[in-house]
PDB file of C-alpha atoms and ligand atoms in Angstrom:
ATOM      1  CA  MET A   5       0.000   0.000   0.000  1.00  0.00           C
ATOM      2  CA  VAL A   6       1.271   3.470  -0.879  1.00  0.00           C
ATOM      3  CA  SER A   7       1.667   5.589   2.240  1.00  0.00           C
ATOM      4  CA  LYS A   8      -0.347   8.777   2.632  1.00  0.00           C
ATOM      5  CA  ILE A   9       1.321  12.112   2.067  1.00  0.00           C
ATOM      6  CA  LYS A  10       2.467  13.625   5.355  1.00  0.00           C
ATOM      7  CA  LEU A  11       1.335  17.203   5.865  1.00  0.00           C
ATOM      8  CA  GLY A  12       2.896  19.780   8.141  1.00  0.00           C
ATOM      9  CA  VAL A  13       0.411  22.557   8.846  1.00  0.00           C
ATOM     10  CA  LEU A  14       1.618  26.000   9.911  1.00  0.00           C
ATOM     11  CA  GLY A  15      -0.760  28.664  11.160  1.00  0.00           C
ATOM     12  CA  SER A  16      -1.046  31.620  13.479  1.00  0.00           C
ATOM     13  CA  GLY A  17      -4.705  31.881  14.355  1.00  0.00           C
ATOM     14  CA  ARG A  18      -8.234  30.625  14.030  1.00  0.00           C
ATOM     15  CA  GLY A  19      -7.407  27.478  12.093  1.00  0.00           C
ATOM     16  CA  SER A  20     -10.549  27.132  10.001  1.00  0.00           C
ATOM     17  CA  ASN A  21      -8.585  26.069   6.911  1.00  0.00           C
ATOM     18  CA  PHE A  22      -6.723  23.482   8.957  1.00  0.00           C
ATOM     19  CA  LEU A  23     -10.046  22.235  10.297  1.00  0.00           C
ATOM     20  CA  ALA A  24     -11.552  21.972   6.806  1.00  0.00           C
ATOM     21  CA  ILE A  25      -8.550  19.982   5.586  1.00  0.00           C
ATOM     22  CA  TYR A  26      -8.583  17.728   8.619  1.00  0.00           C
ATOM     23  CA  ASN A  27     -12.324  17.091   8.283  1.00  0.00           C
ATOM     24  CA  ASN A  28     -11.815  16.139   4.648  1.00  0.00           C
ATOM     25  CA  ILE A  29      -9.134  13.660   5.683  1.00  0.00           C
ATOM     26  CA  LEU A  30     -11.421  12.162   8.326  1.00  0.00           C
ATOM     27  CA  ALA A  31     -14.257  11.938   5.820  1.00  0.00           C
ATOM     28  CA  GLY A  32     -12.046  10.122   3.308  1.00  0.00           C
ATOM     29  CA  ARG A  33     -12.098  12.997   0.831  1.00  0.00           C
ATOM     30  CA  LEU A  34      -8.356  13.562   1.081  1.00  0.00           C
ATOM     31  CA  ASP A  35      -5.780  10.828   1.226  1.00  0.00           C
ATOM     32  CA  ALA A  36      -3.263  12.479   3.531  1.00  0.00           C
ATOM     33  CA  GLU A  37      -2.218  12.576   7.144  1.00  0.00           C
ATOM     34  CA  VAL A  38      -1.446  15.515   9.388  1.00  0.00           C
ATOM     35  CA  ALA A  39       2.025  14.708  10.704  1.00  0.00           C
ATOM     36  CA  VAL A  40       2.385  17.879  12.768  1.00  0.00           C
ATOM     37  CA  VAL A  41       0.691  21.210  13.400  1.00  0.00           C
ATOM     38  CA  ILE A  42       2.975  24.129  14.223  1.00  0.00           C
ATOM     39  CA  SER A  43       2.077  27.608  15.398  1.00  0.00           C
ATOM     40  CA  ASP A  44       3.986  30.751  16.297  1.00  0.00           C
ATOM     41  CA  LYS A  45       1.167  31.676  18.696  1.00  0.00           C
ATOM     42  CA  PRO A  46      -0.795  29.761  21.334  1.00  0.00           C
ATOM     43  CA  SER A  47      -3.554  29.748  18.728  1.00  0.00           C
ATOM     44  CA  LYS A  48      -7.030  28.266  18.325  1.00  0.00           C
ATOM     45  CA  MET A  49      -5.554  26.097  15.603  1.00  0.00           C
ATOM     46  CA  LEU A  50      -3.116  24.551  18.038  1.00  0.00           C
ATOM     47  CA  GLU A  51      -5.875  23.948  20.604  1.00  0.00           C
ATOM     48  CA  LYS A  52      -7.861  22.093  17.978  1.00  0.00           C
ATOM     49  CA  ALA A  53      -4.863  19.999  16.953  1.00  0.00           C
ATOM     50  CA  LYS A  54      -4.359  19.064  20.606  1.00  0.00           C
ATOM     51  CA  GLU A  55      -8.045  18.158  20.936  1.00  0.00           C
ATOM     52  CA  PHE A  56      -7.726  15.832  17.929  1.00  0.00           C
ATOM     53  CA  GLY A  57      -4.658  14.175  19.428  1.00  0.00           C
ATOM     54  CA  LEU A  58      -2.416  15.410  16.616  1.00  0.00           C
ATOM     55  CA  GLU A  59       1.240  16.260  17.086  1.00  0.00           C
ATOM     56  CA  ASN A  60       1.278  19.962  17.890  1.00  0.00           C
ATOM     57  CA  VAL A  61       4.138  22.339  18.500  1.00  0.00           C
ATOM     58  CA  TYR A  62       4.121  25.915  19.723  1.00  0.00           C
ATOM     59  CA  LEU A  63       7.278  27.863  18.962  1.00  0.00           C
ATOM     60  CA  ASN A  64       7.588  31.398  20.277  1.00  0.00           C
ATOM     61  CA  PRO A  65       9.766  33.530  17.966  1.00  0.00           C
ATOM     62  CA  LYS A  66      10.877  35.516  21.020  1.00  0.00           C
ATOM     63  CA  ASP A  67      12.643  32.437  22.362  1.00  0.00           C
ATOM     64  CA  PHE A  68      15.098  32.507  19.449  1.00  0.00           C
ATOM     65  CA  PRO A  69      18.033  34.852  18.902  1.00  0.00           C
ATOM     66  CA  SER A  70      17.057  35.525  15.290  1.00  0.00           C
ATOM     67  CA  LYS A  71      14.338  34.943  12.728  1.00  0.00           C
ATOM     68  CA  LEU A  72      16.640  32.498  11.001  1.00  0.00           C
ATOM     69  CA  ASP A  73      17.130  30.440  14.191  1.00  0.00           C
ATOM     70  CA  PHE A  74      13.368  30.363  14.630  1.00  0.00           C
ATOM     71  CA  ASP A  75      12.807  29.228  11.042  1.00  0.00           C
ATOM     72  CA  LEU A  76      15.515  26.583  11.279  1.00  0.00           C
ATOM     73  CA  GLU A  77      13.848  25.163  14.377  1.00  0.00           C
ATOM     74  CA  ILE A  78      10.588  24.844  12.451  1.00  0.00           C
ATOM     75  CA  VAL A  79      12.476  23.100   9.642  1.00  0.00           C
ATOM     76  CA  LYS A  80      13.918  20.716  12.225  1.00  0.00           C
ATOM     77  CA  VAL A  81      10.467  19.888  13.611  1.00  0.00           C
ATOM     78  CA  LEU A  82       9.055  19.376  10.107  1.00  0.00           C
ATOM     79  CA  LYS A  83      11.932  17.081   9.138  1.00  0.00           C
ATOM     80  CA  ALA A  84      11.657  15.167  12.426  1.00  0.00           C
ATOM     81  CA  HIS A  85       8.040  14.416  11.472  1.00  0.00           C
ATOM     82  CA  GLN A  86       9.025  13.472   7.912  1.00  0.00           C
ATOM     83  CA  VAL A  87       6.738  16.092   6.476  1.00  0.00           C
ATOM     84  CA  GLU A  88       6.369  15.914   2.689  1.00  0.00           C
ATOM     85  CA  LEU A  89       4.141  18.922   2.075  1.00  0.00           C
ATOM     86  CA  ILE A  90       3.973  22.112   4.114  1.00  0.00           C
ATOM     87  CA  VAL A  91       0.580  23.730   4.190  1.00  0.00           C
ATOM     88  CA  LEU A  92       0.508  27.364   5.293  1.00  0.00           C
ATOM     89  CA  ALA A  93      -2.934  27.996   6.733  1.00  0.00           C
ATOM     90  CA  GLY A  94      -3.131  31.556   7.984  1.00  0.00           C
ATOM     91  CA  TYR A  95       0.559  31.610   8.876  1.00  0.00           C
ATOM     92  CA  MET A  96       1.277  35.307   9.217  1.00  0.00           C
ATOM     93  CA  ARG A  97       5.065  35.287   8.915  1.00  0.00           C
ATOM     94  CA  ILE A  98       7.322  35.504   5.924  1.00  0.00           C
ATOM     95  CA  LEU A  99       9.490  32.414   5.512  1.00  0.00           C
ATOM     96  CA  SER A 100      13.253  32.897   5.250  1.00  0.00           C
ATOM     97  CA  GLU A 101      15.057  31.783   2.102  1.00  0.00           C
ATOM     98  CA  GLN A 102      16.749  29.012   4.084  1.00  0.00           C
ATOM     99  CA  PHE A 103      13.354  27.644   5.110  1.00  0.00           C
ATOM    100  CA  ILE A 104      12.069  27.736   1.532  1.00  0.00           C
ATOM    101  CA  ASN A 105      15.275  26.129   0.231  1.00  0.00           C
ATOM    102  CA  SER A 106      14.878  23.294   2.727  1.00  0.00           C
ATOM    103  CA  PHE A 107      11.626  22.209   1.053  1.00  0.00           C
ATOM    104  CA  PRO A 108      11.832  23.042  -2.659  1.00  0.00           C
ATOM    105  CA  ASN A 109       8.358  23.045  -4.271  1.00  0.00           C
ATOM    106  CA  LYS A 110       6.895  21.525  -1.133  1.00  0.00           C
ATOM    107  CA  ILE A 111       5.362  24.599   0.490  1.00  0.00           C
ATOM    108  CA  ILE A 112       1.913  25.880  -0.425  1.00  0.00           C
ATOM    109  CA  ASN A 113      -0.070  28.837   0.843  1.00  0.00           C
ATOM    110  CA  ILE A 114      -3.623  30.114   0.649  1.00  0.00           C
ATOM    111  CA  HIS A 115      -4.263  33.807   0.217  1.00  0.00           C
ATOM    112  CA  PRO A 116      -7.687  35.483   0.283  1.00  0.00           C
ATOM    113  CA  SER A 117      -7.419  37.333  -3.027  1.00  0.00           C
ATOM    114  CA  LEU A 118      -7.223  36.540  -6.711  1.00  0.00           C
ATOM    115  CA  LEU A 119      -3.452  36.821  -6.966  1.00  0.00           C
ATOM    116  CA  PRO A 120      -1.572  38.638  -8.366  1.00  0.00           C
ATOM    117  CA  ALA A 121      -4.101  41.209  -7.153  1.00  0.00           C
ATOM    118  CA  PHE A 122      -4.017  42.377  -3.544  1.00  0.00           C
ATOM    119  CA  LYS A 123      -0.921  40.814  -2.056  1.00  0.00           C
ATOM    120  CA  GLY A 124       0.022  41.317   1.574  1.00  0.00           C
ATOM    121  CA  LEU A 125      -2.217  42.282   4.460  1.00  0.00           C
ATOM    122  CA  HIS A 126      -6.001  42.848   4.392  1.00  0.00           C
ATOM    123  CA  PRO A 127      -6.560  41.718   0.806  1.00  0.00           C
ATOM    124  CA  GLN A 128     -10.342  41.679   1.242  1.00  0.00           C
ATOM    125  CA  ARG A 129     -10.260  45.327   2.358  1.00  0.00           C
ATOM    126  CA  GLN A 130      -7.974  46.137  -0.573  1.00  0.00           C
ATOM    127  CA  ALA A 131     -10.461  44.502  -2.953  1.00  0.00           C
ATOM    128  CA  LEU A 132     -13.362  46.546  -1.587  1.00  0.00           C
ATOM    129  CA  GLU A 133     -11.360  49.752  -1.748  1.00  0.00           C
ATOM    130  CA  ALA A 134     -10.423  49.029  -5.358  1.00  0.00           C
ATOM    131  CA  GLY A 135     -14.124  48.553  -6.195  1.00  0.00           C
ATOM    132  CA  VAL A 136     -13.638  45.213  -7.966  1.00  0.00           C
ATOM    133  CA  LYS A 137     -16.723  43.177  -8.868  1.00  0.00           C
ATOM    134  CA  GLU A 138     -15.013  39.853  -8.293  1.00  0.00           C
ATOM    135  CA  ALA A 139     -12.732  38.742  -5.489  1.00  0.00           C
ATOM    136  CA  GLY A 140     -11.636  35.295  -4.325  1.00  0.00           C
ATOM    137  CA  CYS A 141      -8.814  33.141  -3.074  1.00  0.00           C
ATOM    138  CA  THR A 142      -5.662  31.535  -4.424  1.00  0.00           C
ATOM    139  CA  VAL A 143      -3.565  28.510  -3.493  1.00  0.00           C
ATOM    140  CA  HIS A 144       0.002  28.889  -4.698  1.00  0.00           C
ATOM    141  CA  PHE A 145       3.478  27.513  -4.218  1.00  0.00           C
ATOM    142  CA  VAL A 146       5.629  29.584  -1.902  1.00  0.00           C
ATOM    143  CA  THR A 147       8.670  31.271  -3.434  1.00  0.00           C
ATOM    144  CA  PHE A 148      11.014  33.976  -2.202  1.00  0.00           C
ATOM    145  CA  GLU A 149       8.696  36.787  -3.218  1.00  0.00           C
ATOM    146  CA  LEU A 150       5.637  37.323  -1.015  1.00  0.00           C
ATOM    147  CA  ASP A 151       2.327  35.950  -2.388  1.00  0.00           C
ATOM    148  CA  SER A 152       3.897  35.438  -5.808  1.00  0.00           C
ATOM    149  CA  GLY A 153       4.643  31.760  -6.484  1.00  0.00           C
ATOM    150  CA  PRO A 154       3.085  29.614  -9.222  1.00  0.00           C
ATOM    151  CA  ILE A 155      -0.676  29.390  -8.843  1.00  0.00           C
ATOM    152  CA  LEU A 156      -2.308  26.024  -8.260  1.00  0.00           C
ATOM    153  CA  LEU A 157      -5.961  26.970  -7.934  1.00  0.00           C
ATOM    154  CA  GLN A 158      -8.221  29.982  -7.646  1.00  0.00           C
ATOM    155  CA  GLU A 159     -11.889  30.453  -6.886  1.00  0.00           C
ATOM    156  CA  LYS A 160     -13.948  33.585  -7.449  1.00  0.00           C
ATOM    157  CA  VAL A 161     -16.765  35.181  -5.507  1.00  0.00           C
ATOM    158  CA  ASN A 162     -18.943  38.107  -6.541  1.00  0.00           C
ATOM    159  CA  VAL A 163     -18.555  41.350  -4.665  1.00  0.00           C
ATOM    160  CA  ASP A 164     -21.974  42.897  -3.954  1.00  0.00           C
ATOM    161  CA  GLU A 165     -22.461  46.575  -3.345  1.00  0.00           C
ATOM    162  CA  HIS A 166     -23.470  45.908   0.260  1.00  0.00           C
ATOM    163  CA  ASP A 167     -20.446  43.765   1.051  1.00  0.00           C
ATOM    164  CA  THR A 168     -18.335  44.712   4.045  1.00  0.00           C
ATOM    165  CA  GLU A 169     -14.841  43.451   4.770  1.00  0.00           C
ATOM    166  CA  GLU A 170     -16.459  40.926   7.095  1.00  0.00           C
ATOM    167  CA  SER A 171     -19.090  39.628   4.682  1.00  0.00           C
ATOM    168  CA  LEU A 172     -16.626  39.432   1.799  1.00  0.00           C
ATOM    169  CA  SER A 173     -14.072  37.611   3.971  1.00  0.00           C
ATOM    170  CA  ALA A 174     -16.740  35.078   4.978  1.00  0.00           C
ATOM    171  CA  LYS A 175     -17.709  34.415   1.343  1.00  0.00           C
ATOM    172  CA  ILE A 176     -14.078  33.965   0.369  1.00  0.00           C
ATOM    173  CA  LEU A 177     -13.349  31.734   3.371  1.00  0.00           C
ATOM    174  CA  GLU A 178     -16.107  29.347   2.305  1.00  0.00           C
ATOM    175  CA  LYS A 179     -14.274  28.902  -1.015  1.00  0.00           C
ATOM    176  CA  GLU A 180     -10.898  28.611   0.716  1.00  0.00           C
ATOM    177  CA  HIS A 181     -12.193  25.619   2.640  1.00  0.00           C
ATOM    178  CA  ILE A 182     -13.001  23.888  -0.641  1.00  0.00           C
ATOM    179  CA  ILE A 183      -9.993  24.735  -2.803  1.00  0.00           C
ATOM    180  CA  TYR A 184      -7.268  24.055  -0.254  1.00  0.00           C
ATOM    181  CA  THR A 185      -8.135  20.373  -0.104  1.00  0.00           C
ATOM    182  CA  LYS A 186      -8.354  20.233  -3.916  1.00  0.00           C
ATOM    183  CA  ALA A 187      -4.931  21.844  -4.216  1.00  0.00           C
ATOM    184  CA  ILE A 188      -3.380  19.373  -1.773  1.00  0.00           C
ATOM    185  CA  ARG A 189      -4.887  16.574  -3.835  1.00  0.00           C
ATOM    186  CA  MET A 190      -3.335  18.047  -6.973  1.00  0.00           C
ATOM    187  CA  VAL A 191       0.107  18.396  -5.400  1.00  0.00           C
ATOM    188  CA  SER A 192       0.037  14.948  -3.913  1.00  0.00           C
ATOM    189  CA  GLY A 193      -0.818  13.445  -7.290  1.00  0.00           C
ATOM    190  CA  GLU A 194      -4.286  12.207  -6.382  1.00  0.00           C
ATOM    191  CA  LYS A 195      -6.967  12.258  -9.062  1.00  0.00           C
TER     192      LYS A 195
HETATM  193  C1  GAR F 208      -7.426  32.847   5.721  1.00  0.00           C
HETATM  194  O1  GAR F 208      -8.372  33.717   5.150  1.00  0.00           O
HETATM  195  C2  GAR F 208      -6.173  32.807   4.871  1.00  0.00           C
HETATM  196  O2  GAR F 208      -6.429  32.882   3.499  1.00  0.00           O
HETATM  197  C3  GAR F 208      -5.450  34.043   5.347  1.00  0.00           C
HETATM  198  O3  GAR F 208      -5.647  34.036   6.739  1.00  0.00           O
HETATM  199  C4  GAR F 208      -6.885  33.420   7.034  1.00  0.00           C
HETATM  200  C5  GAR F 208      -6.640  32.328   8.064  1.00  0.00           C
HETATM  201  O4  GAR F 208      -7.840  31.810   8.518  1.00  0.00           O
HETATM  202  N1  GAR F 208      -4.072  33.991   5.009  1.00  0.00           N
HETATM  203  C6  GAR F 208      -3.373  35.060   4.650  1.00  0.00           C
HETATM  204  O5  GAR F 208      -3.840  36.185   4.604  1.00  0.00           O
HETATM  205  C7  GAR F 208      -1.914  34.790   4.320  1.00  0.00           C
HETATM  206  N2  GAR F 208      -1.364  35.856   3.580  1.00  0.00           N
HETATM  207  P1  GAR F 208      -7.878  30.415   9.264  1.00  0.00           P
HETATM  208  O6  GAR F 208      -6.835  30.515  10.390  1.00  0.00           O
HETATM  209  O7  GAR F 208      -9.270  30.336   9.802  1.00  0.00           O
HETATM  210  O8  GAR F 208      -7.555  29.342   8.276  1.00  0.00           O
END
């Protein structure tokens, strides 16, 4: 039997994308296993991972002399768990080049905009301010440039005139929960 792809999930907050992915695994919709969940904050995501009995690691950047030391510790944890694909799920830090080089083409991210539009922080707010009629989300490979790697999947939502940052974010998040699993399937070679 071919072994399931081992995921390492990194996040900083709420963890709804992690939860959607994990639920899809449990439901048999994604042939993968969560090898470890790592957070730079004592986050909701980490609490959930603990609840599910998954390997979970909290690393406080302040405990490390430099950003590089912090990143290299994460790399160590990921390697120790034999992670094959790193899934950034609301991880709000920029990865160092050394981190990215440690896992070539094995790091993916989800961003709540139709990249290349609205990179960086508050993309939903940026979309509303720009007055676009369509917004959405993107799963892409992580490269050295922020929110710029090759795109795996995108999904659109309509922007209505009454949309607020909150309502638009909620519509986009619903799509995020669907496409992230699809993207992992694509990367892991599943049909
Ligand atoms: C998601 O909307 C994700 O796309 C975004 O953070 C949120 C995390 O929510 N990520 C970024 O903005 C990264 N640039 P979650 O913790 O509930 O998955």
